[in-house]
mmCIF file of C-alpha atoms and ligand atoms in Angstrom:
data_model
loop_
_atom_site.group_PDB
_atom_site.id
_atom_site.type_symbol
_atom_site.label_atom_id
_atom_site.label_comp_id
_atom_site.label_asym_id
_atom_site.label_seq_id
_atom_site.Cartn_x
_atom_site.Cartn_y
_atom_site.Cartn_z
ATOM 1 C CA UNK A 1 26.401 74.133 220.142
ATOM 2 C CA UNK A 2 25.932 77.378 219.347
ATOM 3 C CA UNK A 3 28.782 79.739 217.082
ATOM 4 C CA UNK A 4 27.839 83.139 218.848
ATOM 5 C CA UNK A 5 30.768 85.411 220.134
ATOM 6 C CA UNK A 6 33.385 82.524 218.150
ATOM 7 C CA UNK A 7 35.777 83.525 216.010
ATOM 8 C CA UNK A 8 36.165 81.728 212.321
ATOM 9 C CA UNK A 9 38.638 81.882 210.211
ATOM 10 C CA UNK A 10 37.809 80.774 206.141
ATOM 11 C CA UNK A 11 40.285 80.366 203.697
ATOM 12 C CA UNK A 12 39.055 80.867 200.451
ATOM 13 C CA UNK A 13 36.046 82.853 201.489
ATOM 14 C CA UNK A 14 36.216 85.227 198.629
ATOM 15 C CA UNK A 15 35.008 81.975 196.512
ATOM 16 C CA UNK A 16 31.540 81.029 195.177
ATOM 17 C CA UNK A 17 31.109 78.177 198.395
ATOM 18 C CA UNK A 18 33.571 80.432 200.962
ATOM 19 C CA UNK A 19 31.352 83.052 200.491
ATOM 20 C CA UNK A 20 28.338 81.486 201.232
ATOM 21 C CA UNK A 21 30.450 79.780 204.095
ATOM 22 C CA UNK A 22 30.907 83.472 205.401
ATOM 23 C CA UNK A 23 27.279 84.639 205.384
ATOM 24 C CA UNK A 24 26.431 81.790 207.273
ATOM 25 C CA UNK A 25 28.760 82.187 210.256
ATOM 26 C CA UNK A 26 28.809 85.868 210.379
ATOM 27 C CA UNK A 27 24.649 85.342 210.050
ATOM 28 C CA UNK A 28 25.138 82.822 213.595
ATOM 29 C CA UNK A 29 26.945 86.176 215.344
ATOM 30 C CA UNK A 30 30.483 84.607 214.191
ATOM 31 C CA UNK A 31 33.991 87.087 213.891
ATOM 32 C CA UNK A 32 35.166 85.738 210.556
ATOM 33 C CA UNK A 33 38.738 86.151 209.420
ATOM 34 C CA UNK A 34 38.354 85.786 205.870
ATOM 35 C CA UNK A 35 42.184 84.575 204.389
ATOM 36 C CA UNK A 36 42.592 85.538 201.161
ATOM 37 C CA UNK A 37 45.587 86.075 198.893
ATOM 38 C CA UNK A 38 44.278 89.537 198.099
ATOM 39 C CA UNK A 39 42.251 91.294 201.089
ATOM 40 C CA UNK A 40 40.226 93.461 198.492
ATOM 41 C CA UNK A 41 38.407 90.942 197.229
ATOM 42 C CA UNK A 42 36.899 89.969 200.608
ATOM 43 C CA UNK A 43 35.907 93.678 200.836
ATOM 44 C CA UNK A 44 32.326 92.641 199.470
ATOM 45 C CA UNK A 45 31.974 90.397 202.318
ATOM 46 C CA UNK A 46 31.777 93.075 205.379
ATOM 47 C CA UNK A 47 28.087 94.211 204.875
ATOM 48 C CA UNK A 48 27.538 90.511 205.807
ATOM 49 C CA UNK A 49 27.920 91.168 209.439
ATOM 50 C CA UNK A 50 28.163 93.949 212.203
ATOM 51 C CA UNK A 51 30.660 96.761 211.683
ATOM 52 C CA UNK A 52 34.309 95.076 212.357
ATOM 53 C CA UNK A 53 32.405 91.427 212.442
ATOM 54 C CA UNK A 54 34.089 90.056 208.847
ATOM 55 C CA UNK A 55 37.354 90.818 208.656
ATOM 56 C CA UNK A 56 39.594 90.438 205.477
ATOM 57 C CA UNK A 57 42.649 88.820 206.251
ATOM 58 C CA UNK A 58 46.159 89.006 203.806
ATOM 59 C CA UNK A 59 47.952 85.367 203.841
ATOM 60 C CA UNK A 60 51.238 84.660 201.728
ATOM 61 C CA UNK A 61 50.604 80.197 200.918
ATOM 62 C CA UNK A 62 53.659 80.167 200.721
ATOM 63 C CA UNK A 63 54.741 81.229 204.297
ATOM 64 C CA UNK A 64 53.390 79.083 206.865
ATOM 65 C CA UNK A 65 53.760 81.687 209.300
ATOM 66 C CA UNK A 66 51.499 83.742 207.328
ATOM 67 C CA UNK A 67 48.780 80.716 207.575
ATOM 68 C CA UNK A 68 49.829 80.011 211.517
ATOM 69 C CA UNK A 69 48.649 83.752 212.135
ATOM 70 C CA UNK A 70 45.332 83.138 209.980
ATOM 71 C CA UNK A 71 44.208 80.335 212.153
ATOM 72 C CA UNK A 72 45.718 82.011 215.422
ATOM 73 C CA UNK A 73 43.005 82.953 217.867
ATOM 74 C CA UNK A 74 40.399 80.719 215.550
ATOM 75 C CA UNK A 75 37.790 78.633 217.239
ATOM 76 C CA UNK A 76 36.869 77.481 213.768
ATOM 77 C CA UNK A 77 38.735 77.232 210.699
ATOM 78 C CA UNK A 78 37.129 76.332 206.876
ATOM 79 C CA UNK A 79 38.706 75.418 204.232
ATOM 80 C CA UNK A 80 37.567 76.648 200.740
ATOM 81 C CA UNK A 81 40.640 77.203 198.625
ATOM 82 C CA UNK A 82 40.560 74.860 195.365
ATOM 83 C CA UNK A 83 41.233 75.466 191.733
ATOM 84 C CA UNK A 84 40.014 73.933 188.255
ATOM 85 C CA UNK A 85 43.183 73.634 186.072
ATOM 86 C CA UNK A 86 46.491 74.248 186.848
ATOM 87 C CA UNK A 87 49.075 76.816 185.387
ATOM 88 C CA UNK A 88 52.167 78.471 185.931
ATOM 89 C CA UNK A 89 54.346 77.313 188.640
ATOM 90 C CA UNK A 90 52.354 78.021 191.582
ATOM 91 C CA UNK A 91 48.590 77.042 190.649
ATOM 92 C CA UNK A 92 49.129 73.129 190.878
ATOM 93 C CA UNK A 93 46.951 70.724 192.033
ATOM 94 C CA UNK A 94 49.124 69.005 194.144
ATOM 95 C CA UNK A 95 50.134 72.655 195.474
ATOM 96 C CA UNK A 96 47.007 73.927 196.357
ATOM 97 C CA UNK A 97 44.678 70.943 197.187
ATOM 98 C CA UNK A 98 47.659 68.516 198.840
ATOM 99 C CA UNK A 99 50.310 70.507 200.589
ATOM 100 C CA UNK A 100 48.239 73.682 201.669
ATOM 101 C CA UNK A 101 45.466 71.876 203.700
ATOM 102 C CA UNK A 102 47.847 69.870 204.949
ATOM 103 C CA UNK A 103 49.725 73.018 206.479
ATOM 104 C CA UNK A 104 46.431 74.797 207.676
ATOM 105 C CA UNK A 105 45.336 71.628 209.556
ATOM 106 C CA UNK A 106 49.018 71.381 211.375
ATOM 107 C CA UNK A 107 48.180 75.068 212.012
ATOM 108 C CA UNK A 108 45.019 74.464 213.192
ATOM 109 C CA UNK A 109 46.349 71.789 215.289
ATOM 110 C CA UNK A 110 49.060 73.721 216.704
ATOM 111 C CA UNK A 111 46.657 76.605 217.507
ATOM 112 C CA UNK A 112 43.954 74.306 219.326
ATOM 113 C CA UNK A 113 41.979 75.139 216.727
ATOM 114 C CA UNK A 114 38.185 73.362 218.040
ATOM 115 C CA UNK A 115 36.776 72.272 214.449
ATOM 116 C CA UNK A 116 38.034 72.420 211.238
ATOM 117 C CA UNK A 117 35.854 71.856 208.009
ATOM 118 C CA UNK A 118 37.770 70.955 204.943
ATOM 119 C CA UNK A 119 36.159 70.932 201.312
ATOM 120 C CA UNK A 120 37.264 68.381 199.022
ATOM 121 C CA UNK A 121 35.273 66.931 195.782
ATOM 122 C CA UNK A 122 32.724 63.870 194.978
ATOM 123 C CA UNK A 123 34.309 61.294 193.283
ATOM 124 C CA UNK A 124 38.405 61.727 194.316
ATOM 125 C CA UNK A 125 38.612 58.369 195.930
ATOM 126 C CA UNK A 126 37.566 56.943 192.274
ATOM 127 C CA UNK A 127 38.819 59.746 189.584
ATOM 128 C CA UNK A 128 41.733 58.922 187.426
ATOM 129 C CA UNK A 129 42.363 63.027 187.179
ATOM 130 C CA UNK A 130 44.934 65.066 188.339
ATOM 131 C CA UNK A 131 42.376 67.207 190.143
ATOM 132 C CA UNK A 132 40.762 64.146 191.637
ATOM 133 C CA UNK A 133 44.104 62.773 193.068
ATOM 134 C CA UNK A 134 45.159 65.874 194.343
ATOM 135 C CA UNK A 135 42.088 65.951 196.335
ATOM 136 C CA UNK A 136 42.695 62.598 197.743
ATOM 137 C CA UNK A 137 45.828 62.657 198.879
ATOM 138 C CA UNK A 138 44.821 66.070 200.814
ATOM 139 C CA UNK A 139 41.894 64.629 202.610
ATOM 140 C CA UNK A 140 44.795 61.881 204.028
ATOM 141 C CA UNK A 141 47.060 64.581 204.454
ATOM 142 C CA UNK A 142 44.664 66.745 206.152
ATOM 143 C CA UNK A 143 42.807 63.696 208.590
ATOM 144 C CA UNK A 144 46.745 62.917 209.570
ATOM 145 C CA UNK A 145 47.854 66.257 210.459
ATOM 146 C CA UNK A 146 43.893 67.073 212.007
ATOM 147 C CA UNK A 147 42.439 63.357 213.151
ATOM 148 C CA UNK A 148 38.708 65.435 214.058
ATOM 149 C CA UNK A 149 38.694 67.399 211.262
ATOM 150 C CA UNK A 150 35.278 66.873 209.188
ATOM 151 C CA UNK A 151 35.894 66.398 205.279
ATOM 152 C CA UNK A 152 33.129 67.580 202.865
ATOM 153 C CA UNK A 153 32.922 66.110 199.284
ATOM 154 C CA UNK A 154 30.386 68.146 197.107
ATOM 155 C CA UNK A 155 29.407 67.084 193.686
ATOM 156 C CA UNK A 156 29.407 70.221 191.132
ATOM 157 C CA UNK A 157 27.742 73.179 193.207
ATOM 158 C CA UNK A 158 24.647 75.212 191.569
ATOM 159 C CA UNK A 159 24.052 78.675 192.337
ATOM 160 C CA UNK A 160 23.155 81.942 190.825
ATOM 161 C CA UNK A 161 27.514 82.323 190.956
ATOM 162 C CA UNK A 162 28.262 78.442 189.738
ATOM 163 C CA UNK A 163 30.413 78.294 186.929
ATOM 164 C CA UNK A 164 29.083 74.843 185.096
ATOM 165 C CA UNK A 165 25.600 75.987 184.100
ATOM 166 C CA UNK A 166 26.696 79.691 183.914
ATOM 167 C CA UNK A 167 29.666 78.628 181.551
ATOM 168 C CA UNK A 168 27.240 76.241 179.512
ATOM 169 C CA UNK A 169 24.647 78.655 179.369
ATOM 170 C CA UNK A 170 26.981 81.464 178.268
ATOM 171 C CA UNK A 171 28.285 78.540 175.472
ATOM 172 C CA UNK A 172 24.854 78.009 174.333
ATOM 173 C CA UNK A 173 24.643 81.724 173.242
ATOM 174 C CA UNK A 174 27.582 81.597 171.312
ATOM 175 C CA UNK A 175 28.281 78.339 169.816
ATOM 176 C CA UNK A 176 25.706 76.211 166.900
ATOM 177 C CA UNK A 177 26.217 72.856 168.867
ATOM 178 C CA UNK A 178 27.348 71.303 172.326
ATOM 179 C CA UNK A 179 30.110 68.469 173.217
ATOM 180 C CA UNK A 180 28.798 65.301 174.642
ATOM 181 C CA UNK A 181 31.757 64.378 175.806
ATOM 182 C CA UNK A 182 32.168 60.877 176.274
ATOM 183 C CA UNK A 183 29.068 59.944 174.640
ATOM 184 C CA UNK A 184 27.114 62.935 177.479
ATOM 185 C CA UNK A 185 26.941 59.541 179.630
ATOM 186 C CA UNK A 186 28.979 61.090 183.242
ATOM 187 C CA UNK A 187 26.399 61.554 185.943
ATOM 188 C CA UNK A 188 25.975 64.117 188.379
ATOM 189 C CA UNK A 189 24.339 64.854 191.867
ATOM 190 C CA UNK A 190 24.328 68.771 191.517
ATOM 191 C CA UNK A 191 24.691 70.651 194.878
ATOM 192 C CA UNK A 192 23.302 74.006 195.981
ATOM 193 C CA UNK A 193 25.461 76.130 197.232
ATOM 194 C CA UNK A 194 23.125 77.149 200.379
ATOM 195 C CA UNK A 195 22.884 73.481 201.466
ATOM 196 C CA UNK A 196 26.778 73.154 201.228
ATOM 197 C CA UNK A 197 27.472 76.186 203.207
ATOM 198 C CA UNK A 198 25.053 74.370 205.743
ATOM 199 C CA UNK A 199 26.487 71.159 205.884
ATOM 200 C CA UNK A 200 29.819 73.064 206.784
ATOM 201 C CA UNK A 201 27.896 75.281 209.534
ATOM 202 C CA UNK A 202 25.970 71.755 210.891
ATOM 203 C CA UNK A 203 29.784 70.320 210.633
ATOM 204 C CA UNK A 204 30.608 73.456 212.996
ATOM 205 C CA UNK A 205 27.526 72.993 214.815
ATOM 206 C CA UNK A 206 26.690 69.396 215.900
ATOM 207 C CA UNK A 207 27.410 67.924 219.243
ATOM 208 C CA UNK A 208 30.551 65.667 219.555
ATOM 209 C CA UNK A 209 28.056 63.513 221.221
ATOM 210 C CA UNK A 210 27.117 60.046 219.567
ATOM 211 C CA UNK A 211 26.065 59.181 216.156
ATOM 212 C CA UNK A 212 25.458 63.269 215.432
ATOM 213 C CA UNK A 213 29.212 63.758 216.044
ATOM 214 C CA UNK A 214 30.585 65.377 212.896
ATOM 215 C CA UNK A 215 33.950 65.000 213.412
ATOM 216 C CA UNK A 216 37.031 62.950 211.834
ATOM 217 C CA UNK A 217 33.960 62.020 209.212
ATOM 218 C CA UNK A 218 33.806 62.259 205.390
ATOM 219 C CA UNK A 219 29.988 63.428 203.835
ATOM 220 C CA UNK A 220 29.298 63.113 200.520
ATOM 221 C CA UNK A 221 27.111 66.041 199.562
ATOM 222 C CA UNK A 222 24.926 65.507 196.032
ATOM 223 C CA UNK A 223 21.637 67.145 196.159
ATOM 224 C CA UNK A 224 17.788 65.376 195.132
ATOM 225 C CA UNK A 225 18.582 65.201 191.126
ATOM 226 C CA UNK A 226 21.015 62.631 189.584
ATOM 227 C CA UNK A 227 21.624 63.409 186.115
ATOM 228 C CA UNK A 228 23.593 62.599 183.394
ATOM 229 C CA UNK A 229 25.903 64.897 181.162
ATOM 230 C CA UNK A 230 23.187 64.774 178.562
ATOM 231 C CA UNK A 231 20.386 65.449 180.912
ATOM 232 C CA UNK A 232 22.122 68.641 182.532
ATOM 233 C CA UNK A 233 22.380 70.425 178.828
ATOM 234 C CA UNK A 234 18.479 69.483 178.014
ATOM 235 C CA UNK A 235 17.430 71.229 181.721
ATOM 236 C CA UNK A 236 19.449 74.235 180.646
ATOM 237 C CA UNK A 237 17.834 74.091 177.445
ATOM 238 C CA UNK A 238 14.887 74.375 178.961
ATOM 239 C CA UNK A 239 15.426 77.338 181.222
ATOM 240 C CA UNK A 240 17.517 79.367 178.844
ATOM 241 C CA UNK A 241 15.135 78.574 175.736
ATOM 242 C CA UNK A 242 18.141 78.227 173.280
ATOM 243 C CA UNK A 243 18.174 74.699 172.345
ATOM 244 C CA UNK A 244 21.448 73.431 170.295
ATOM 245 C CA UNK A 245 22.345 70.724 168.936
ATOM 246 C CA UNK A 246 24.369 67.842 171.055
ATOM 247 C CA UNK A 247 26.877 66.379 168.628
ATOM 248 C CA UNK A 248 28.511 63.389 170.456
ATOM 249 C CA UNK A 249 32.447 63.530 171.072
ATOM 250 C CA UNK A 250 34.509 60.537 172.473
ATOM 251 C CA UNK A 251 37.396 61.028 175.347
ATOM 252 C CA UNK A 252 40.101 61.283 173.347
ATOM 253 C CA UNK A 253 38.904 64.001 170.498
ATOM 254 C CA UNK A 254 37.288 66.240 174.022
ATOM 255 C CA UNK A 255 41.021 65.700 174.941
ATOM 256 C CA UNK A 256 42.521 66.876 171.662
ATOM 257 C CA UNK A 257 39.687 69.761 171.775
ATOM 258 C CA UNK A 258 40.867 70.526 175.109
ATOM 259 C CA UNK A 259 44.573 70.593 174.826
ATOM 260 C CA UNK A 260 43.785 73.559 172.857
ATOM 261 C CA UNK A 261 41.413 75.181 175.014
ATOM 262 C CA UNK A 262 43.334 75.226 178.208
ATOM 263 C CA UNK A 263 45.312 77.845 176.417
ATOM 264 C CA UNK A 264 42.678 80.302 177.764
ATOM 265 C CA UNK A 265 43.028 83.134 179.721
ATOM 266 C CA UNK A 266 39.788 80.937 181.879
ATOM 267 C CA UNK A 267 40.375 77.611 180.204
ATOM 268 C CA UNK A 268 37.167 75.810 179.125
ATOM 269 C CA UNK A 269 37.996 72.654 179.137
ATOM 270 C CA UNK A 270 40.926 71.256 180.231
ATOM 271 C CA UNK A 271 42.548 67.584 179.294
ATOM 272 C CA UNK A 272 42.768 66.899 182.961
ATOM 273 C CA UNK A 273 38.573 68.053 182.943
ATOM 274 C CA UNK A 274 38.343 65.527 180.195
ATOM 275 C CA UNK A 275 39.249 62.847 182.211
ATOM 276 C CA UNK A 276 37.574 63.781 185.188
ATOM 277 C CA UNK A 277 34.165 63.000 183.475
ATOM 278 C CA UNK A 278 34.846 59.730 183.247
ATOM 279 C CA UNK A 279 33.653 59.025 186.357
ATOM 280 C CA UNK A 280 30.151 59.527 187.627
ATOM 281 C CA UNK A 281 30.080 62.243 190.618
ATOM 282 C CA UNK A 282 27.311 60.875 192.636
ATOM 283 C CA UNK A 283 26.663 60.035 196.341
ATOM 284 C CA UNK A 284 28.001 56.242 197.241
ATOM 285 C CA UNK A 285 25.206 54.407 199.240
ATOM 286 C CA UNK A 286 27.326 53.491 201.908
ATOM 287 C CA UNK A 287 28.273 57.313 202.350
ATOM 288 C CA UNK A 288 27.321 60.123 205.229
ATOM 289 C CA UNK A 289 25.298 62.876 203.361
ATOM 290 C CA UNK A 290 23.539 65.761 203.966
ATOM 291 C CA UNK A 291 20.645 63.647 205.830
ATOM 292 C CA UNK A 292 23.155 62.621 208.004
ATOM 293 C CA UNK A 293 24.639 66.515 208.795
ATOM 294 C CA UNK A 294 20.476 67.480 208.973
ATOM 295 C CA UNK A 295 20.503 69.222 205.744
ATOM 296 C CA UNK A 296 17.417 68.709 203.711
ATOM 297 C CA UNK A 297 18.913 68.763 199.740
ATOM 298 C CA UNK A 298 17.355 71.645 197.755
ATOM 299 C CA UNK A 299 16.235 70.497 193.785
ATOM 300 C CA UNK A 300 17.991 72.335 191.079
ATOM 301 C CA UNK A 301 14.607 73.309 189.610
ATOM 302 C CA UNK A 302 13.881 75.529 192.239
ATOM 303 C CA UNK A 303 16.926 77.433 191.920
ATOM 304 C CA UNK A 304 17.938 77.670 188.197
ATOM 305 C CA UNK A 305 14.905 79.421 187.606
ATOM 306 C CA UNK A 306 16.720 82.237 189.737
ATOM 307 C CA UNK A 307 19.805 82.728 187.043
ATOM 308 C CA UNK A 308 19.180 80.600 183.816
ATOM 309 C CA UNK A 309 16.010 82.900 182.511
ATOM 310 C CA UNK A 310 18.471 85.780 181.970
ATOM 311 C CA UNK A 311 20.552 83.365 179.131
ATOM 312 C CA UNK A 312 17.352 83.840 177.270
ATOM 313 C CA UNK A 313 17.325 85.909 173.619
ATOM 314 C CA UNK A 314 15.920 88.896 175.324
ATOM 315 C CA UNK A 315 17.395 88.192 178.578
ATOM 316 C CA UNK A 316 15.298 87.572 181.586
ATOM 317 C CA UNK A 317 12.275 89.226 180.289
ATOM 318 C CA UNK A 318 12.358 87.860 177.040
ATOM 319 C CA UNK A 319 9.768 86.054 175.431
ATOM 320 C CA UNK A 320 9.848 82.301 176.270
ATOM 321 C CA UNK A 321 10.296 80.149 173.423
ATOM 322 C CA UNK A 322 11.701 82.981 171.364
ATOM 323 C CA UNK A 323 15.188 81.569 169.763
ATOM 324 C CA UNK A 324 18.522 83.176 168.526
ATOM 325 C CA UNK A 325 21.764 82.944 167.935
ATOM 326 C CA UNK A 326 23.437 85.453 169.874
HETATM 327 N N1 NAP B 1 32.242 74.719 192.721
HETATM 328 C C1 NAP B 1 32.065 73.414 192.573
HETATM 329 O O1 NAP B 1 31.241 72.946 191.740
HETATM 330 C C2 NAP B 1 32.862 72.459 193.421
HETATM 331 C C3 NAP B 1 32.569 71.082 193.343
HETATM 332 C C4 NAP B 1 33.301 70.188 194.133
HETATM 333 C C5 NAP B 1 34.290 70.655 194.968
HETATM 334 N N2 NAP B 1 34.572 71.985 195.016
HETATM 335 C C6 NAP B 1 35.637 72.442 195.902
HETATM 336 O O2 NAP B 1 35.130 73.399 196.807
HETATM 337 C C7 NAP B 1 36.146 74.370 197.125
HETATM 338 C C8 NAP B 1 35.614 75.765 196.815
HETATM 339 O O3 NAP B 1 35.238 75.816 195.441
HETATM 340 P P1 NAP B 1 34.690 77.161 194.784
HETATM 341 O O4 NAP B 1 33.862 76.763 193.625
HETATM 342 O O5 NAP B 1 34.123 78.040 195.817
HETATM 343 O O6 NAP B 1 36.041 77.790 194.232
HETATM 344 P P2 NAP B 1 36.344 79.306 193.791
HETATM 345 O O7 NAP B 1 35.094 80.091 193.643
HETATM 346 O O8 NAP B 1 37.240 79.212 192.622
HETATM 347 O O9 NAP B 1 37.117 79.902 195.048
HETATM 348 C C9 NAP B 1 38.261 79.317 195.522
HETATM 349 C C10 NAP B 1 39.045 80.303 196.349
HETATM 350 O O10 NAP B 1 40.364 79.787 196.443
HETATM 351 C C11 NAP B 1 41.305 80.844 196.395
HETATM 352 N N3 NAP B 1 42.292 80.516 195.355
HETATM 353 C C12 NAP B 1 42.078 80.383 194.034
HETATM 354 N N4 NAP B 1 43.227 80.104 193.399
HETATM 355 C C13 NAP B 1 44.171 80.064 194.332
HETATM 356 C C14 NAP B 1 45.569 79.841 194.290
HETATM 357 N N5 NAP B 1 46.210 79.626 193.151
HETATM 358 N N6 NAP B 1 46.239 79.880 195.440
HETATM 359 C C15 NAP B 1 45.598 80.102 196.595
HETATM 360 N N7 NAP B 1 44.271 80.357 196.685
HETATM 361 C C16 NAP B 1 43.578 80.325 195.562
HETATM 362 C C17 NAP B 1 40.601 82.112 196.025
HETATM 363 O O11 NAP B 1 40.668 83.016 197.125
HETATM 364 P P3 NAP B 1 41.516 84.409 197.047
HETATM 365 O O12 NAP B 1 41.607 84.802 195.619
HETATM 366 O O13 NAP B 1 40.675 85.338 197.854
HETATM 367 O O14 NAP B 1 42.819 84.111 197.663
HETATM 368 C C18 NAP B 1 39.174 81.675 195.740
HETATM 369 O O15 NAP B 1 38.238 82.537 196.314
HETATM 370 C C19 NAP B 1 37.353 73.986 196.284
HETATM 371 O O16 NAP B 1 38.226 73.207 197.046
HETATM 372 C C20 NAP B 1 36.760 73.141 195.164
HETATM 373 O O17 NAP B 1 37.688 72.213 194.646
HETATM 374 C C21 NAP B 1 33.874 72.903 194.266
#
C-alpha cells in the first residue's frame, strides 16, 4: 500500500522516535500533522518535507476536542507521546500512557481514521513499575476503543538523540564509579531508532491481506544484541574510552539513591526506574518482531560509533585510549 498524497497525523512527533516517525512518512510523500503541546518545537521538523508538507499542530490533552480535530481528516494516526517519571499533577503515568491513547484511538475511531500505530514499551505485560503498568493498561484501553490498531513494544531505543547511553556516557565524564543496580544483571534488546520508525511505517504500510496483516497485532521490537546492565556500561566504555569503576548496588539502596535523585530538574533515576530493571526487556519467543513487520534489526555497534566517540577526553577527535576525569 503505498502512503503517497495521505495525510498523518503523529502525536508526539517532536520526540526522539516521533521524529524519526515524521521523516519517514513525510520521506513516503505523506502530509503530517505533527500534535504537539507546543507547535514551536515541531518547527525543526518542516525542512523534512515539501513546503506546507509537515505541519505543526497545537493540541490541549486535556480537551478531547482539541485531540478529535488532530486526528480529523487523518488517514493515519501515530502515537508517540510517553514520559519517564512522573511529576506535578498532570505528568502521570496513568495520565499520559492510559487515558490519552485511549481518547486518541476513540478519536481515531470516530474519525474513520484507516490505521493507527500506537507505541508502548518491552516488558509492560511483566514489569512490576508504575511506568510498566501504565503502559499495559493503555495497550487494553487503546485495542478496546481501536480493535485494528497495531501496538509496538520497543525495548530501550539507541540513537545519536537516545537518552540511556547519552545520559550514561555524560555520567561517565563526571562521576569516579557507576551503579550496578541490582547486581548490573537486567537485560536488554537495544533498539535503533531507524528500525522503530520502520516498523511503524511497515505497520502503516502492509497489506490487510493474510499473515502480513499488521493490524489489531502487538510486535515486540529488540534489535540483534541482548545484553545485560553490566554489558551495556563495558560497550560504552569502550566507545567513549573512559572506563570507571562498576561498584555493585542492590534494589533497595538504587531506590534510596533514587528517591533523592528524582528531585531533579531531569531526574536520573527514579524509584519507579529502580523497579523497572527488575525485569529483563527482551523479545519473548512466542512474540511478532521486526522479522515479522520486514524490518531487518540494525546492531548497536554500527551506530554508537556515530555519537559515543564525542564522550571521549578530547571529544570526538581525541586520542583513543587517552583517559580523564572530566
Ligand atoms: N526511548 C526509548 O528508549 C523508549 C523505549 C520504550 C518505549 N518508548 C516509548 O516510545 C514513545 C516515544 O518515546 P520517546 O523516547 O520518543 O519520548 P520523548 O523523546 O520523550 O518524546 C515524547 C513526546 O511526548 C510528548 N510529551 C512529553 N511529555 C508530555 C506530557 N506531559 N504531556 C503530553 N505530551 C508529552 C512530547 O511532545 P510535545 O512536547 O511536542 O508535546 C514529546 O515529544 C513513548 O511512549 C515511550 O514510552 C521509548
Amino acid at each position: 500500500m503505498t502512503l503517497k498524497n495521505k495525510v498523518a497525523t503523529v502525536f508526539g512527533g517532536t520526540g526522539f522516535i516521533g521524529t524519526q516517525v515524521v521523516r519517514e512518512l513525510a520521506k513516503r510523500g505523506v502530509t503530517v500533522k505533527v500534535a504537539t503541546r507546543v507547535p514551536e518545537r515541531a518547527y525543526f521538523l518542516k525542512p523534512a518535507g515539501a513546503v506546507g508538507q509537515v505541519v505543526p499542530f497545537a493540541c490541549n490533552y486535556g480537551d478531547d476536542s482539541s485531540l478529535a480535530q488532530a486526528v480529523s481528516g487523518s488517514d493515519y494516526v501515530v502515537n508517540c507521546v510517553g514520559i519517564l517519571y512522573e511529576r506535578g499533577r498532570m505528568r502521570r503515568f496513568n495520565r499520559i500512557h492510559t487515558d490519552l491513547p485511549e481518547v486518541i484511538a476513540q478519536a481515531c475511531k470516530k474519525a474513520g481514521v484507516e490505521r493507527f500505530v500506537h507505541i508502548s514499551a518491552l516488558g509492560c505485560d511483566t514489569g512490576t513499575s508504575k511506568y510498566a503498568k501504565s503502559k499495559l493498561a493503555g495497550e487494553k484501553a487503546v485495542l478496546k476503543a481501536y480493535k485494528t490498531a497495531t501496538i509496538l513494544r520497543p525495548s530501550v531505543v539507541f540513537g545519536e538523540d537516545d537518552d540511556f547511553f547519552n545520559m550514561f556516557a555524560h555520567m561517565a565524564r563526571f562521576v569516579p564509579v557507576l551503579p550496578l543496580i541490582g547486581g548490573g544483571e537486567t537485560r536488554f534488546q537495544p533498539v535503533f531508532v531507524g528500525d522503530v520508525a520502520d516498523a511503524a511505517m511497515a505497520a502503516l504500510e502492509r497489506p490487510a491481506l493474510g499473515d502480513s496483516n499488521p493490524q489489531g497485532n502487538i510486535y515486540e521490537l529488540g534489535g540483534p544484541d541482548v545484553l545485560s546492565f553490566k554489558e551495556i556500561y563495558e560497550l560504552l566504555f569502550d566507545y567513549t574510552q573512559r572506563p570507571r569503576p562498576l561498584v555493585k548496588l542492590p534494589f533497595w539502596a538504587a531506590k534510596i539513591e533514587a528517591f533523592f535523585l528524582q528531585f531533579l530538574p531531569k531526574p536520573l533515576l527514579t524509584p519507579d526506574q529502580v523497579e523497572s530493571l527488575k525485569t529483563d526487556t527482551v523479545v519473548g519467543k512466542k512474540a511478532l518482531t521486526l522479522v515479522d513487520l520486514g524490518v531487518n534489526a540494525t546492531a548497536l555497534r554500527s551506530i554508537l560509533p556515530r555519537y559515543l566517540p564525542s564522550y571521549r577526553a578530547g571529544g570526538r577527535f581525541g586520542k583513543a585510549g587517552q583517559s580523564s576525569t572530566a
